[in-house]
Amino acid sequence: QTELRTSGGGSVQAGGSLSLSCEASGLSANENCMGWFRQAAGKEREAVAIIDKAIKNSATRIADSFKGRFTISRDSVKNTLYLHMEDLKPEDTAMYYCVARPVWGTCSLWSTFNSESQGTQVTVSS
């Protein structure tokens, strides 16, 4: 049974940094496309970043809105996915979700995923 458990959310002031973790069980993080999505209150869900399988060089894609501020990475030993966020803005306030295993196999910011974690809340105050 696949399970994704997120942690690391919290409250931070604008300009600060925060790192989220997603520990995977029942699947190999290294052998799966994984990513992060977020959803702010009253807004649509949006893709943040994805990382492809190690066999595909762990290629990463960061949504344009987050380039230069957010970084996605993976620790194969800990079987954990990370999202490091810097220079946070109040508009980054949202629930952040970890996802894995694209439904159609393509690893992209527009993929639909089979597995999703419970969300972790990030709140950025001005």
Short mmCIF file of N, CA, C and O in Angstrom, two decimals:
data_model
loop_
_atom_site.label_atom_id
_atom_site.label_comp_id
_atom_site.label_asym_id
_atom_site.label_seq_id
_atom_site.Cartn_x
_atom_site.Cartn_y
_atom_site.Cartn_z
N GLN A 1 0.84 -1.19 0.00
CA GLN A 1 0.00 0.00 0.00
C GLN A 1 0.88 1.25 0.00
O GLN A 1 1.78 1.38 0.81
N THR A 2 0.60 2.14 -0.93
CA THR A 2 1.39 3.35 -1.04
C THR A 2 0.92 4.40 -0.07
O THR A 2 -0.29 4.63 0.09
N GLU A 3 1.86 5.03 0.61
CA GLU A 3 1.52 6.12 1.52
C GLU A 3 2.55 7.22 1.38
O GLU A 3 3.75 6.96 1.29
N LEU A 4 2.07 8.45 1.34
CA LEU A 4 2.93 9.62 1.29
C LEU A 4 2.60 10.48 2.50
O LEU A 4 1.45 10.87 2.70
N ARG A 5 3.62 10.77 3.30
CA ARG A 5 3.39 11.54 4.52
C ARG A 5 4.21 12.81 4.47
O ARG A 5 5.44 12.76 4.46
N THR A 6 3.53 13.93 4.46
CA THR A 6 4.19 15.23 4.40
C THR A 6 4.40 15.81 5.78
O THR A 6 3.63 15.55 6.71
N SER A 7 5.42 16.62 5.86
CA SER A 7 5.70 17.34 7.10
C SER A 7 6.50 18.59 6.75
O SER A 7 6.98 18.74 5.62
N GLY A 8 6.66 19.47 7.72
CA GLY A 8 7.49 20.63 7.52
C GLY A 8 6.75 21.93 7.30
O GLY A 8 7.36 23.00 7.24
N GLY A 9 5.44 21.85 7.16
CA GLY A 9 4.68 23.08 7.00
C GLY A 9 4.70 23.91 8.26
O GLY A 9 5.14 23.45 9.32
N GLY A 10 4.24 25.13 8.17
CA GLY A 10 4.20 26.00 9.33
C GLY A 10 4.02 27.43 8.94
O GLY A 10 3.64 27.74 7.81
N SER A 11 4.30 28.31 9.87
CA SER A 11 4.15 29.74 9.65
C SER A 11 5.52 30.40 9.56
O SER A 11 6.42 30.06 10.33
N VAL A 12 5.64 31.31 8.65
CA VAL A 12 6.91 32.01 8.45
C VAL A 12 6.61 33.43 7.98
O VAL A 12 5.55 33.68 7.38
N GLN A 13 7.52 34.32 8.23
CA GLN A 13 7.34 35.69 7.76
C GLN A 13 7.80 35.81 6.31
O GLN A 13 8.65 35.03 5.85
N ALA A 14 7.26 36.79 5.64
CA ALA A 14 7.64 37.04 4.25
C ALA A 14 9.15 37.22 4.15
O ALA A 14 9.77 37.85 5.01
N GLY A 15 9.71 36.59 3.11
CA GLY A 15 11.15 36.64 2.93
C GLY A 15 11.87 35.46 3.54
O GLY A 15 13.05 35.22 3.29
N GLY A 16 11.16 34.69 4.34
CA GLY A 16 11.75 33.55 5.02
C GLY A 16 11.79 32.31 4.16
O GLY A 16 11.37 32.32 2.99
N SER A 17 12.30 31.23 4.75
CA SER A 17 12.44 29.96 4.05
C SER A 17 11.75 28.84 4.82
O SER A 17 11.57 28.94 6.04
N LEU A 18 11.40 27.81 4.09
CA LEU A 18 10.75 26.65 4.70
C LEU A 18 11.02 25.45 3.82
O LEU A 18 11.08 25.59 2.59
N SER A 19 11.20 24.29 4.43
CA SER A 19 11.38 23.06 3.65
C SER A 19 10.30 22.06 4.03
O SER A 19 10.04 21.84 5.21
N LEU A 20 9.71 21.47 3.03
CA LEU A 20 8.71 20.43 3.21
C LEU A 20 9.32 19.07 2.89
O LEU A 20 10.18 18.96 2.01
N SER A 21 8.85 18.06 3.59
CA SER A 21 9.29 16.69 3.34
C SER A 21 8.10 15.81 3.02
O SER A 21 7.00 16.05 3.52
N CYS A 22 8.35 14.80 2.21
CA CYS A 22 7.31 13.82 1.87
C CYS A 22 7.96 12.45 1.93
O CYS A 22 8.72 12.08 1.04
N GLU A 23 7.67 11.72 2.99
CA GLU A 23 8.24 10.38 3.15
C GLU A 23 7.32 9.37 2.48
O GLU A 23 6.12 9.30 2.78
N ALA A 24 7.90 8.57 1.60
CA ALA A 24 7.11 7.60 0.86
C ALA A 24 7.28 6.20 1.44
O ALA A 24 8.37 5.82 1.85
N SER A 25 6.19 5.46 1.46
CA SER A 25 6.25 4.06 1.82
C SER A 25 5.39 3.29 0.82
O SER A 25 4.41 3.81 0.30
N GLY A 26 5.80 2.07 0.52
CA GLY A 26 5.06 1.28 -0.45
C GLY A 26 5.45 1.59 -1.88
O GLY A 26 4.90 1.02 -2.82
N LEU A 27 6.37 2.50 -2.07
CA LEU A 27 6.91 2.78 -3.40
C LEU A 27 8.32 3.34 -3.24
O LEU A 27 8.67 3.88 -2.19
N SER A 28 9.10 3.19 -4.29
CA SER A 28 10.46 3.72 -4.28
C SER A 28 10.44 5.13 -4.86
O SER A 28 10.08 5.33 -6.01
N ALA A 29 10.84 6.09 -4.04
CA ALA A 29 10.86 7.48 -4.51
C ALA A 29 11.78 7.62 -5.71
O ALA A 29 11.52 8.40 -6.63
N ASN A 30 12.84 6.85 -5.73
CA ASN A 30 13.83 6.93 -6.79
C ASN A 30 13.29 6.39 -8.12
O ASN A 30 13.76 6.80 -9.18
N GLU A 31 12.33 5.50 -8.03
CA GLU A 31 11.83 4.84 -9.24
C GLU A 31 10.50 5.40 -9.70
O GLU A 31 9.85 4.81 -10.56
N ASN A 32 10.11 6.52 -9.14
CA ASN A 32 8.82 7.10 -9.49
C ASN A 32 8.93 8.60 -9.73
O ASN A 32 9.72 9.29 -9.08
N CYS A 33 8.10 9.07 -10.63
CA CYS A 33 7.92 10.51 -10.79
C CYS A 33 7.15 10.99 -9.57
O CYS A 33 6.11 10.41 -9.22
N MET A 34 7.65 12.04 -8.94
CA MET A 34 6.97 12.61 -7.77
C MET A 34 6.92 14.13 -7.90
O MET A 34 7.67 14.72 -8.70
N GLY A 35 6.07 14.75 -7.12
CA GLY A 35 5.99 16.20 -7.23
C GLY A 35 5.24 16.85 -6.09
O GLY A 35 4.80 16.18 -5.14
N TRP A 36 5.11 18.15 -6.23
CA TRP A 36 4.39 18.97 -5.25
C TRP A 36 3.34 19.82 -5.96
O TRP A 36 3.62 20.41 -7.00
N PHE A 37 2.17 19.86 -5.36
CA PHE A 37 1.10 20.74 -5.80
C PHE A 37 0.70 21.59 -4.60
O PHE A 37 1.04 21.27 -3.47
N ARG A 38 -0.05 22.63 -4.87
CA ARG A 38 -0.57 23.41 -3.76
C ARG A 38 -1.94 23.95 -4.10
O ARG A 38 -2.32 24.05 -5.27
N GLN A 39 -2.67 24.29 -3.06
CA GLN A 39 -3.99 24.89 -3.26
C GLN A 39 -4.23 25.91 -2.17
O GLN A 39 -4.23 25.58 -0.98
N ALA A 40 -4.41 27.15 -2.58
CA ALA A 40 -4.73 28.22 -1.65
C ALA A 40 -6.25 28.30 -1.50
O ALA A 40 -7.00 27.87 -2.37
N ALA A 41 -6.66 28.84 -0.38
CA ALA A 41 -8.10 28.96 -0.10
C ALA A 41 -8.79 29.75 -1.21
O ALA A 41 -8.34 30.84 -1.57
N GLY A 42 -9.84 29.17 -1.75
CA GLY A 42 -10.61 29.85 -2.78
C GLY A 42 -9.97 29.87 -4.15
O GLY A 42 -10.48 30.51 -5.07
N LYS A 43 -8.87 29.16 -4.31
CA LYS A 43 -8.18 29.15 -5.61
C LYS A 43 -8.04 27.73 -6.12
O LYS A 43 -8.22 26.76 -5.39
N GLU A 44 -7.72 27.63 -7.40
CA GLU A 44 -7.53 26.32 -8.00
C GLU A 44 -6.20 25.72 -7.58
O GLU A 44 -5.24 26.42 -7.28
N ARG A 45 -6.18 24.43 -7.62
CA ARG A 45 -4.95 23.69 -7.36
C ARG A 45 -3.92 24.02 -8.43
O ARG A 45 -4.27 24.16 -9.61
N GLU A 46 -2.65 24.15 -8.05
CA GLU A 46 -1.63 24.42 -9.06
C GLU A 46 -0.38 23.58 -8.82
O GLU A 46 -0.02 23.27 -7.68
N ALA A 47 0.26 23.22 -9.90
CA ALA A 47 1.49 22.44 -9.82
C ALA A 47 2.64 23.34 -9.41
O ALA A 47 2.73 24.48 -9.85
N VAL A 48 3.50 22.80 -8.58
CA VAL A 48 4.66 23.56 -8.11
C VAL A 48 5.93 23.02 -8.75
O VAL A 48 6.69 23.76 -9.37
N ALA A 49 6.17 21.72 -8.60
CA ALA A 49 7.41 21.14 -9.11
C ALA A 49 7.27 19.63 -9.23
O ALA A 49 6.49 19.02 -8.50
N ILE A 50 8.02 19.04 -10.16
CA ILE A 50 8.06 17.59 -10.26
C ILE A 50 9.51 17.14 -10.46
O ILE A 50 10.36 17.93 -10.89
N ILE A 51 9.75 15.87 -10.13
CA ILE A 51 11.06 15.28 -10.34
C ILE A 51 10.84 13.89 -10.93
O ILE A 51 10.02 13.11 -10.43
N ASP A 52 11.55 13.59 -11.99
CA ASP A 52 11.35 12.33 -12.70
C ASP A 52 12.16 11.21 -12.06
O ASP A 52 12.98 11.43 -11.15
N LYS A 53 11.96 10.00 -12.55
CA LYS A 53 12.65 8.83 -12.03
C LYS A 53 14.16 9.00 -12.17
O LYS A 53 14.63 9.71 -13.06
N ALA A 54 14.88 8.31 -11.33
CA ALA A 54 16.34 8.36 -11.40
C ALA A 54 16.84 7.86 -12.76
O ALA A 54 17.82 8.37 -13.29
N ILE A 55 16.15 6.88 -13.33
CA ILE A 55 16.54 6.33 -14.62
C ILE A 55 16.39 7.37 -15.73
O ILE A 55 16.96 7.25 -16.80
N LYS A 56 15.64 8.42 -15.47
CA LYS A 56 15.49 9.54 -16.40
C LYS A 56 16.24 10.76 -15.87
O LYS A 56 15.81 11.91 -16.05
N ASN A 57 17.33 10.45 -15.18
CA ASN A 57 18.24 11.50 -14.67
C ASN A 57 17.61 12.42 -13.65
O ASN A 57 18.10 13.52 -13.42
N SER A 58 16.50 11.98 -13.04
CA SER A 58 15.85 12.79 -12.01
C SER A 58 15.59 14.21 -12.50
O SER A 58 15.77 15.18 -11.75
N ALA A 59 15.21 14.32 -13.75
CA ALA A 59 14.94 15.64 -14.33
C ALA A 59 13.87 16.36 -13.52
O ALA A 59 12.87 15.76 -13.12
N THR A 60 14.09 17.63 -13.30
CA THR A 60 13.13 18.40 -12.52
C THR A 60 12.45 19.47 -13.38
O THR A 60 13.01 19.93 -14.38
N ARG A 61 11.26 19.82 -13.01
CA ARG A 61 10.53 20.92 -13.64
C ARG A 61 9.95 21.76 -12.51
O ARG A 61 9.28 21.23 -11.62
N ILE A 62 10.20 23.03 -12.56
CA ILE A 62 9.64 23.97 -11.59
C ILE A 62 8.69 24.88 -12.35
O ILE A 62 9.06 25.43 -13.39
N ALA A 63 7.50 25.05 -11.85
CA ALA A 63 6.55 25.96 -12.49
C ALA A 63 7.14 27.37 -12.52
O ALA A 63 7.86 27.77 -11.59
N ASP A 64 6.87 28.09 -13.57
CA ASP A 64 7.48 29.41 -13.79
C ASP A 64 7.33 30.33 -12.58
O ASP A 64 8.24 31.09 -12.25
N SER A 65 6.20 30.25 -11.93
CA SER A 65 5.92 31.16 -10.80
C SER A 65 6.90 30.98 -9.64
O SER A 65 7.04 31.87 -8.81
N PHE A 66 7.57 29.82 -9.62
CA PHE A 66 8.40 29.48 -8.47
C PHE A 66 9.88 29.35 -8.80
O PHE A 66 10.70 29.09 -7.91
N LYS A 67 10.22 29.52 -10.06
CA LYS A 67 11.62 29.40 -10.45
C LYS A 67 12.47 30.43 -9.73
O LYS A 67 12.10 31.59 -9.61
N GLY A 68 13.61 29.98 -9.27
CA GLY A 68 14.51 30.87 -8.54
C GLY A 68 14.23 30.92 -7.05
O GLY A 68 15.06 31.41 -6.28
N ARG A 69 13.07 30.42 -6.63
CA ARG A 69 12.73 30.45 -5.20
C ARG A 69 12.52 29.04 -4.62
O ARG A 69 12.84 28.80 -3.46
N PHE A 70 11.97 28.13 -5.42
CA PHE A 70 11.67 26.79 -4.93
C PHE A 70 12.59 25.77 -5.59
O PHE A 70 12.93 25.89 -6.77
N THR A 71 12.96 24.76 -4.81
CA THR A 71 13.81 23.67 -5.32
C THR A 71 13.21 22.34 -4.89
O THR A 71 12.85 22.16 -3.72
N ILE A 72 13.15 21.40 -5.82
CA ILE A 72 12.67 20.05 -5.50
C ILE A 72 13.86 19.11 -5.51
O ILE A 72 14.76 19.22 -6.35
N SER A 73 13.87 18.18 -4.55
CA SER A 73 14.97 17.21 -4.50
C SER A 73 14.46 15.92 -3.86
O SER A 73 13.34 15.86 -3.35
N ARG A 74 15.33 14.93 -3.88
CA ARG A 74 14.92 13.61 -3.39
C ARG A 74 16.11 12.94 -2.72
O ARG A 74 17.24 13.05 -3.19
N ASP A 75 15.84 12.23 -1.64
CA ASP A 75 16.87 11.43 -0.96
C ASP A 75 16.45 9.96 -1.11
O ASP A 75 15.47 9.52 -0.50
N SER A 76 17.18 9.24 -1.93
CA SER A 76 16.81 7.86 -2.21
C SER A 76 16.99 6.95 -1.00
O SER A 76 16.27 5.96 -0.84
N VAL A 77 17.94 7.28 -0.14
CA VAL A 77 18.18 6.45 1.05
C VAL A 77 17.02 6.60 2.03
O VAL A 77 16.53 5.63 2.59
N LYS A 78 16.58 7.85 2.22
CA LYS A 78 15.46 8.10 3.13
C LYS A 78 14.11 7.92 2.45
O LYS A 78 13.08 8.01 3.10
N ASN A 79 14.15 7.67 1.13
CA ASN A 79 12.91 7.50 0.36
C ASN A 79 11.98 8.69 0.57
O ASN A 79 10.78 8.54 0.80
N THR A 80 12.57 9.87 0.50
CA THR A 80 11.85 11.09 0.84
C THR A 80 12.04 12.16 -0.23
O THR A 80 13.13 12.33 -0.76
N LEU A 81 10.96 12.85 -0.51
CA LEU A 81 10.95 13.97 -1.45
C LEU A 81 10.95 15.26 -0.64
O LEU A 81 10.35 15.32 0.44
N TYR A 82 11.60 16.29 -1.19
CA TYR A 82 11.67 17.56 -0.48
C TYR A 82 11.25 18.72 -1.39
O TYR A 82 11.38 18.65 -2.61
N LEU A 83 10.78 19.77 -0.75
CA LEU A 83 10.56 21.03 -1.45
C LEU A 83 11.15 22.12 -0.57
O LEU A 83 10.68 22.33 0.55
N HIS A 84 12.18 22.76 -1.07
CA HIS A 84 12.79 23.85 -0.33
C HIS A 84 12.30 25.17 -0.92
O HIS A 84 12.43 25.39 -2.12
N MET A 85 11.78 26.01 -0.06
CA MET A 85 11.17 27.26 -0.51
C MET A 85 11.90 28.44 0.13
O MET A 85 12.09 28.46 1.35
N GLU A 86 12.29 29.37 -0.70
CA GLU A 86 12.98 30.56 -0.21
C GLU A 86 12.22 31.82 -0.62
O GLU A 86 11.38 31.79 -1.51
N ASP A 87 12.56 32.93 0.04
CA ASP A 87 11.95 34.23 -0.28
C ASP A 87 10.42 34.09 -0.35
O ASP A 87 9.79 34.50 -1.34
N LEU A 88 9.86 33.49 0.65
CA LEU A 88 8.43 33.23 0.66
C LEU A 88 7.62 34.52 0.71
O LEU A 88 8.04 35.52 1.33
N LYS A 89 6.48 34.49 0.03
CA LYS A 89 5.59 35.64 -0.06
C LYS A 89 4.23 35.27 0.52
O LYS A 89 3.87 34.08 0.54
N PRO A 90 3.48 36.25 0.96
CA PRO A 90 2.14 35.94 1.50
C PRO A 90 1.28 35.14 0.52
O PRO A 90 0.49 34.28 0.95
N GLU A 91 1.48 35.35 -0.77
CA GLU A 91 0.70 34.61 -1.76
C GLU A 91 1.13 33.14 -1.88
O GLU A 91 0.49 32.37 -2.59
N ASP A 92 2.18 32.77 -1.20
CA ASP A 92 2.58 31.35 -1.16
C ASP A 92 1.79 30.60 -0.09
O ASP A 92 1.93 29.37 0.04
N THR A 93 1.00 31.30 0.67
CA THR A 93 0.16 30.66 1.68
C THR A 93 -0.80 29.70 1.01
O THR A 93 -1.57 30.09 0.12
N ALA A 94 -0.73 28.43 1.40
CA ALA A 94 -1.54 27.39 0.76
C ALA A 94 -1.34 26.07 1.48
O ALA A 94 -0.46 25.94 2.33
N MET A 95 -2.18 25.11 1.10
CA MET A 95 -1.96 23.73 1.52
C MET A 95 -1.10 23.07 0.43
O MET A 95 -1.42 23.17 -0.76
N TYR A 96 -0.03 22.45 0.84
CA TYR A 96 0.90 21.82 -0.09
C TYR A 96 0.77 20.30 -0.01
O TYR A 96 0.73 19.73 1.08
N TYR A 97 0.70 19.69 -1.19
CA TYR A 97 0.50 18.24 -1.28
C TYR A 97 1.65 17.59 -2.06
O TYR A 97 2.13 18.13 -3.05
N CYS A 98 2.03 16.41 -1.63
CA CYS A 98 3.02 15.60 -2.33
C CYS A 98 2.26 14.58 -3.19
O CYS A 98 1.24 14.03 -2.74
N VAL A 99 2.74 14.34 -4.41
CA VAL A 99 2.08 13.39 -5.30
C VAL A 99 3.11 12.44 -5.89
O VAL A 99 4.31 12.74 -5.92
N ALA A 100 2.62 11.30 -6.37
CA ALA A 100 3.51 10.30 -6.99
C ALA A 100 2.73 9.47 -7.99
O ALA A 100 1.51 9.34 -7.92
N ARG A 101 3.46 8.85 -8.89
CA ARG A 101 2.93 7.88 -9.87
C ARG A 101 1.90 8.49 -10.80
O ARG A 101 0.69 8.36 -10.60
N PRO A 102 2.38 9.14 -11.85
CA PRO A 102 1.45 9.72 -12.82
C PRO A 102 0.53 8.66 -13.41
O PRO A 102 0.96 7.55 -13.72
N VAL A 103 -0.73 9.03 -13.59
CA VAL A 103 -1.72 8.09 -14.09
C VAL A 103 -1.34 7.57 -15.48
O VAL A 103 -1.42 6.38 -15.76
N TRP A 104 -0.88 8.48 -16.34
CA TRP A 104 -0.58 8.10 -17.72
C TRP A 104 0.90 7.92 -17.98
O TRP A 104 1.32 7.79 -19.14
N GLY A 105 1.70 7.92 -16.92
CA GLY A 105 3.11 7.61 -17.07
C GLY A 105 4.02 8.78 -17.39
O GLY A 105 5.21 8.72 -17.12
N THR A 106 3.48 9.85 -17.94
CA THR A 106 4.31 11.00 -18.28
C THR A 106 4.54 11.86 -17.05
O THR A 106 3.59 12.20 -16.34
N CYS A 107 5.77 12.22 -16.83
CA CYS A 107 6.12 13.02 -15.66
C CYS A 107 6.14 14.48 -16.06
O CYS A 107 7.12 14.96 -16.67
N SER A 108 5.08 15.21 -15.74
CA SER A 108 5.01 16.60 -16.14
C SER A 108 4.19 17.37 -15.11
O SER A 108 3.48 16.79 -14.30
N LEU A 109 4.32 18.68 -15.17
CA LEU A 109 3.56 19.53 -14.25
C LEU A 109 2.06 19.43 -14.52
O LEU A 109 1.26 19.85 -13.68
N TRP A 110 1.69 18.87 -15.65
CA TRP A 110 0.28 18.75 -16.01
C TRP A 110 -0.25 17.32 -15.81
O TRP A 110 -1.37 17.02 -16.16
N SER A 111 0.58 16.47 -15.21
CA SER A 111 0.16 15.09 -15.01
C SER A 111 -0.89 14.98 -13.91
O SER A 111 -0.97 15.82 -13.02
N THR A 112 -1.68 13.92 -14.01
CA THR A 112 -2.56 13.51 -12.93
C THR A 112 -1.89 12.35 -12.23
O THR A 112 -1.32 11.48 -12.89
N PHE A 113 -1.95 12.32 -10.91
CA PHE A 113 -1.18 11.34 -10.15
C PHE A 113 -2.08 10.37 -9.40
O PHE A 113 -3.18 10.71 -8.95
N ASN A 114 -1.57 9.15 -9.25
CA ASN A 114 -2.31 8.11 -8.56
C ASN A 114 -2.28 8.25 -7.05
O ASN A 114 -3.22 7.85 -6.36
N SER A 115 -1.18 8.78 -6.54
CA SER A 115 -1.02 8.86 -5.09
C SER A 115 -0.84 10.31 -4.64
O SER A 115 -0.16 11.09 -5.30
N GLU A 116 -1.43 10.63 -3.53
CA GLU A 116 -1.36 11.98 -2.99
C GLU A 116 -1.33 11.93 -1.48
O GLU A 116 -2.01 11.10 -0.86
N SER A 117 -0.58 12.84 -0.89
CA SER A 117 -0.48 12.89 0.57
C SER A 117 -1.61 13.72 1.16
O SER A 117 -2.35 14.40 0.44
N GLN A 118 -1.70 13.69 2.47
CA GLN A 118 -2.51 14.70 3.13
C GLN A 118 -1.74 16.01 2.98
O GLN A 118 -0.55 16.00 2.74
N GLY A 119 -2.37 17.12 3.05
CA GLY A 119 -1.68 18.37 2.84
C GLY A 119 -0.94 18.83 4.08
O GLY A 119 -1.21 18.40 5.20
N THR A 120 0.01 19.71 3.86
CA THR A 120 0.68 20.39 4.96
C THR A 120 0.54 21.90 4.71
O THR A 120 0.81 22.38 3.61
N GLN A 121 0.11 22.60 5.73
CA GLN A 121 -0.21 24.01 5.57
C GLN A 121 1.03 24.88 5.68
O GLN A 121 1.84 24.72 6.61
N VAL A 122 1.16 25.80 4.74
CA VAL A 122 2.21 26.82 4.79
C VAL A 122 1.52 28.17 4.86
O VAL A 122 0.67 28.49 4.03
N THR A 123 1.88 28.95 5.86
CA THR A 123 1.29 30.28 6.04
C THR A 123 2.42 31.31 6.08
O THR A 123 3.33 31.19 6.91
N VAL A 124 2.35 32.28 5.20
CA VAL A 124 3.37 33.32 5.13
C VAL A 124 2.73 34.65 5.49
O VAL A 124 1.78 35.09 4.84
N SER A 125 3.26 35.27 6.51
CA SER A 125 2.71 36.55 6.96
C SER A 125 3.58 37.70 6.48
O SER A 125 4.79 37.57 6.33
N SER A 126 2.92 38.82 6.26
CA SER A 126 3.66 39.99 5.74
C SER A 126 4.22 40.84 6.86
O SER A 126 3.93 40.62 8.03
#
